[in-house]
Structure formats: C-alpha cells, structure tokens
Coordinates of C-alpha atoms in Angstrom, one line a residue:
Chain A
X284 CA 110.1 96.4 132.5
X285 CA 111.6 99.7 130.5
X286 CA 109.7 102.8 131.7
X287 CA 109.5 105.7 130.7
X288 CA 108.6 109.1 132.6
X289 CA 107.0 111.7 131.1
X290 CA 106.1 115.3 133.1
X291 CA 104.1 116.9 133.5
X292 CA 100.9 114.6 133.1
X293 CA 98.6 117.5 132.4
X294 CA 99.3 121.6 131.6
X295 CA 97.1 124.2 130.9
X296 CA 99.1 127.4 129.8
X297 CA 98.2 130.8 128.9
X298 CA 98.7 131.5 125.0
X299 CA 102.1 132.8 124.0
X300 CA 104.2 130.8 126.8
X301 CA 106.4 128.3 126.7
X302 CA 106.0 124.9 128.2
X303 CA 108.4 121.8 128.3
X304 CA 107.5 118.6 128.9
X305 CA 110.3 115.9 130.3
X306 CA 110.6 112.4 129.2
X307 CA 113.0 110.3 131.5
X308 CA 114.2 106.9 131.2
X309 CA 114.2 105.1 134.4
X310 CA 116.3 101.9 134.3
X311 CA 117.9 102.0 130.6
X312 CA 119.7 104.4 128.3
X313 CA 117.5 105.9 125.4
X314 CA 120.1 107.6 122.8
X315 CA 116.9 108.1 121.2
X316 CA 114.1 109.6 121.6
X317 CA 110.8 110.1 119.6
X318 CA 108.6 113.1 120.5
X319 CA 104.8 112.2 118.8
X320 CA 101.9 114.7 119.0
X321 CA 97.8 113.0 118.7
X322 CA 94.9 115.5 118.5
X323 CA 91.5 113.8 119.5
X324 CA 90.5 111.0 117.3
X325 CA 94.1 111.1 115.2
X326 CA 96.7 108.7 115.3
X327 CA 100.3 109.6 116.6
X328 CA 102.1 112.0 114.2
X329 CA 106.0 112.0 114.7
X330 CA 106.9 115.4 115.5
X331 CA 110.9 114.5 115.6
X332 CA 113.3 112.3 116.7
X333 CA 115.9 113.3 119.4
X334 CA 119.4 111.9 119.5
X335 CA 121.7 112.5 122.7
X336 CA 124.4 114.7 122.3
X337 CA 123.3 115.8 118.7
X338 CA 120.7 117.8 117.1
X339 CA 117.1 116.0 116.7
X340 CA 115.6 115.7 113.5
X341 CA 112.7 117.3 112.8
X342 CA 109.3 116.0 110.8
X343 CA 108.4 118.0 107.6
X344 CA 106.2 120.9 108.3
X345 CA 107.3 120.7 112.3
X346 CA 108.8 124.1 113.1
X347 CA 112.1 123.4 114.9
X348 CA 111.8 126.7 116.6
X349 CA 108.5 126.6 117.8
X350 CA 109.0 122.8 119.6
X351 CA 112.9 122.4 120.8
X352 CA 114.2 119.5 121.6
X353 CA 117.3 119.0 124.1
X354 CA 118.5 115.2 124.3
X355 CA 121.1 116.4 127.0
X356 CA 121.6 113.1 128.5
X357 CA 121.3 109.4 128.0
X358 CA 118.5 109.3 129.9
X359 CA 116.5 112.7 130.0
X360 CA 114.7 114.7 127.0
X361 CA 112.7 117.7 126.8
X362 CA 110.4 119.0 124.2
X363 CA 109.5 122.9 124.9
X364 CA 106.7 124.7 123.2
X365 CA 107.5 128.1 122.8
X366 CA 105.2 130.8 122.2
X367 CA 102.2 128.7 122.5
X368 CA 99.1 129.3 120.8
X369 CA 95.7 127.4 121.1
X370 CA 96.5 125.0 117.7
X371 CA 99.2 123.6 119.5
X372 CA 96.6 122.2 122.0
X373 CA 97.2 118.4 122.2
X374 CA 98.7 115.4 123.5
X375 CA 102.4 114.9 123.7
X376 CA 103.6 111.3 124.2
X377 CA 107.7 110.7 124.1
X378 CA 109.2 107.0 123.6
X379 CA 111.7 105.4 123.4
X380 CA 113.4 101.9 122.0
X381 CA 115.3 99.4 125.0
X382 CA 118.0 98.0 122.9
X383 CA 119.3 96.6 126.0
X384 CA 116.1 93.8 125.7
X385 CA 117.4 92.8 122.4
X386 CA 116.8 94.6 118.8
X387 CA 112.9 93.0 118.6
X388 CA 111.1 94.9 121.1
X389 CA 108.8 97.2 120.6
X390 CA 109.0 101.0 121.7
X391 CA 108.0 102.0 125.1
X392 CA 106.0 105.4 125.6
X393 CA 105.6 107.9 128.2
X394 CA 102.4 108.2 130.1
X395 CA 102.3 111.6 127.7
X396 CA 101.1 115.3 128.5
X397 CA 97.9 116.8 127.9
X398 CA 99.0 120.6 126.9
X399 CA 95.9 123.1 126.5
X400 CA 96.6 126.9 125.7
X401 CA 93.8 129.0 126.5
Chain B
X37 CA 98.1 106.6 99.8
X38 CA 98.4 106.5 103.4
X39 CA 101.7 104.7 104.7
X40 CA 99.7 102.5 107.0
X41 CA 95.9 102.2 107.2
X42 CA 93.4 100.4 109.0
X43 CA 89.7 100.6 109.4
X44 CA 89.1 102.9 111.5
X45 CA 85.9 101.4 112.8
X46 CA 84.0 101.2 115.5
X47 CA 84.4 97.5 115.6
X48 CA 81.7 95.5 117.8
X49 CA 82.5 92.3 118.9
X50 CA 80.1 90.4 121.2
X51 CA 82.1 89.3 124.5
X52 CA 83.7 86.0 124.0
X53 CA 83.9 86.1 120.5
X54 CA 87.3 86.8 118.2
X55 CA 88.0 90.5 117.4
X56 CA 89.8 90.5 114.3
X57 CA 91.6 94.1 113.1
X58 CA 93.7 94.2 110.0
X59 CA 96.2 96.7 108.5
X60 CA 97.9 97.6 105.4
X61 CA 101.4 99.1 104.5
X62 CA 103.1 100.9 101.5
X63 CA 106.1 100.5 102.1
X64 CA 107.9 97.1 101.2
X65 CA 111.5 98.0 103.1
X66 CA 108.9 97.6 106.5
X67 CA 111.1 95.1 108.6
X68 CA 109.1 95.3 112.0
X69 CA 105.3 95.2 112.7
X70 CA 103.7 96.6 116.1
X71 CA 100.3 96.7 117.3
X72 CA 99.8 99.2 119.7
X73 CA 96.8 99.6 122.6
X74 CA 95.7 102.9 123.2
X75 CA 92.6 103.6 125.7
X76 CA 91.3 107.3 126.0
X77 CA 93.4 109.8 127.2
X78 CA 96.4 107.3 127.9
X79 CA 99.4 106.7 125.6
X80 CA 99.9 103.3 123.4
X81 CA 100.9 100.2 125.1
X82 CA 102.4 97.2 123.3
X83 CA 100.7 94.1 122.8
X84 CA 102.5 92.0 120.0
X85 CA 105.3 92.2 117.7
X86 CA 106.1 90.8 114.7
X87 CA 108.6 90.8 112.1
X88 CA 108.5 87.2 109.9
X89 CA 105.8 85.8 107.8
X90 CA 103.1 84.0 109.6
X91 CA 101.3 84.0 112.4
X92 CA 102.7 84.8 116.2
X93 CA 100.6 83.6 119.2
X94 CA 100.7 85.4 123.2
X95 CA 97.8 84.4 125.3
X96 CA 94.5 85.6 123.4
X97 CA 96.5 87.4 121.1
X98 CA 97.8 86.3 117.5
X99 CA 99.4 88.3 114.8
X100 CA 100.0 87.5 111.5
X101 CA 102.2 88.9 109.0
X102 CA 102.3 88.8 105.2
X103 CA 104.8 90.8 103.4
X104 CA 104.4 89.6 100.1
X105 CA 100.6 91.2 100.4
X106 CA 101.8 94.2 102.9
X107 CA 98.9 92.6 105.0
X108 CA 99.5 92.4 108.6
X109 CA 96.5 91.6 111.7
X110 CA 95.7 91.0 115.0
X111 CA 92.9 88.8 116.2
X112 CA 91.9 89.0 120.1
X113 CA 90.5 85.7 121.1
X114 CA 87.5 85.0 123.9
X115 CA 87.2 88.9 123.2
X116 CA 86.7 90.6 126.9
X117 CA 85.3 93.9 127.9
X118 CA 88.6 95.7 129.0
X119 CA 89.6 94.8 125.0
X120 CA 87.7 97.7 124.4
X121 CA 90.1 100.4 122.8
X122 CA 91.9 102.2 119.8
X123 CA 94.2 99.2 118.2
X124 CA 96.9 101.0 116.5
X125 CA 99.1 99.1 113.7
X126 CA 102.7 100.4 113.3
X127 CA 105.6 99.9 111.1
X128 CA 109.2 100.2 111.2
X129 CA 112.0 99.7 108.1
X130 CA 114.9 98.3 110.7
X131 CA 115.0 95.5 112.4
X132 CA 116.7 97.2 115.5
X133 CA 118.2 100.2 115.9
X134 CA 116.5 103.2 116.4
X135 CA 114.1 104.1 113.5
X136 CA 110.9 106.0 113.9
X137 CA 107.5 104.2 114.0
X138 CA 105.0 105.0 111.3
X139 CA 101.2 104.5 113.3
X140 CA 97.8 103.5 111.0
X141 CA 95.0 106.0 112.6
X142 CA 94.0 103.1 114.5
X143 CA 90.6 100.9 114.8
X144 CA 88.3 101.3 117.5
X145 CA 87.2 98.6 119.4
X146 CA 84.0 98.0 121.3
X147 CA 83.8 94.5 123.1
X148 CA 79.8 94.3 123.7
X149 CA 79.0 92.2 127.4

C-alpha cells in the first residue's frame, strides 16, 4: 500500500530553534500534501496544505512564517518550525491523497513527529 | 457549531458485542466520509470510506451514510480488545482530488474483555 515517511519520529529542541520535519512519499507522487498539528486529547487541526512547485496554503490563525512549508518535489515535503517556543509543543502528522488508487481512497498519514521545546 | 462532531466518549463496549460511534456534519457540499483509527501516540489509520447513502460493509466494520440528515456511523461488530482507540470521523467536499479533511475530535473507545 501508499506509505508515507515522516522524520524524525520524535525531537526534543531547545526553545527558539528551528526544526523541520520530512514527509516522503515512497511509491506514489503526492502533489499535495497536508501538514495537521494534535495537542493531547485534540483532534487533528489542519495547519496548511502544501502543493509542489507552488506556495502552500496556510490555515487561518497559522503563521506562515513561523511553520514553512517547502513542497520541493513530487515526492518530498518539509514543515520547519522556526523560532520555537514551548506552545508549539505537539504532534505533527503529514498526509497525503494516492490518486493513483483511484479518486475514492482515503488519505494516508505519516507515522508523525512528536516535537517538544523545552 | 462545530463542522464535525462526535461524542467524545469514553465509549465501553463489552468484548464481543457491537460498538457503535456516530458523527454529525454541517456542511451539506460534504462528498466523502472517513473514519479514521487513531491509538496513542500513533497517527490515524483508515478503516472505511464512504461517499453514497446507505450502509458499506468490510469485515466487522459497516458504515452508514445519510446526507439528507448529515448523519454518518460506524458500527464494529464482535467488538475485540485491540478495537480499543480514538475513532475519528472525517469529511471532505470533493469526491477526488485533493481537498483537505475536516476531523470530528474523535470518540474514545474502550473494548472491556
């Protein structure tokens, strides 16, 4: 089946770094990609969508400064926290539709990334 | 009004029994229906699809759909102990292409042995 990749697994940073987390597409082409973010006991938010070779789109009240997307490639984006601060402690799960299985599938996510700032 | 909603539990079903979940939409362009498994600490994995009114069977699993009452389910037959989890519902407005998900806050689950 589609899988999707997501790196690192885990990430514990100090506050006011940057960290990006990968999201790969192993054996199919994602032109998009949807970056979600789920603090304990939440559902998944959608932060933004990422399209290849254009500019993502962006959630309102998600600063596009602070979490930058790159879609470089049909099969690789990136979400990078910059400047990160303790609040943006959470869980960061990409995913990704196979349109290649036909248009009624369901989205397939990446094992997401457990991001703590201290 | 929350775009999708479900009961967010906890839910107890004995083991062997049928866990039924439910969830409601606003939105009446919704074209695609997911329900999502999510156990702790590991991302959502697919377990049915649905997109016409009715009901849609896969092993112990059956959704069902009703658009004209935004209304859609999932009931987990002969419930079993790895059942336990955080169902999530989710929506979509296209049929394909590549529109975003909208997720309920999920319902969790607790299959008692």
């Amino acid at each position: 089946g589609a899988v999707v990749s997501q790196h690192p697994s885990w990430v514990i940073c100090k506050s006011g770094t940057s960290v990006k987390i990968e999201c790969r597409s192993l054996d199919f082409q994602a032109t998009t990609m949807f970056w979600y973010r789920q603090f304990p006991k939440q559902s998944l938010m959608l932060m933004a969508t990422s399209n290849e070779g254009s500019k993502a789109t962006y959630e309102q009240g998600v600063e596009k400064d602070k979490f930058l997307i790159n879609h470089a490639s049909l099969t690789l984006s990136t979400l990078t926290v910059t400047s990160a601060h303790p609040e943006d402690s959470s869980f960061y799960i990409c995913s990704a539709r196979v349109s290649r299985q036909g248009p009624r599938h369901g989205y397939t996510f990446g094992s997401g990334t457990r991001l703590t700032v201290v | 009004q929350k775009e999708v909603e479900q009961n967010s539990g906890p839910l107890s079903v004995p083991e062997g029994a049928i866990a039924s979940l439910n969830c409601t939409y606003s939105d009446r362009g919704s074209q695609s229906f997911f329900w999502y498994r999510q156990y702790s600490g590991k991302s959502p994995e697919l377990i049915m699809s649905i997109y016409s009114n009715g009901d849609k069977e896969d092993g112990r699993f059956t959704a069902q759909l009703n658009k004209a009452s935004q209304y859609v389910s999932l009931l987990i037959r002969d419930s079993q102990p790895s059942d336990s989890a955080t169902y999530l519902c989710a929506v979509s407005r296209a049929n394909f292409g590549n529109e975003k998900l909208t997720f309920g806050t999920g319902t969790r689950l607790t299959i008692i042995p």
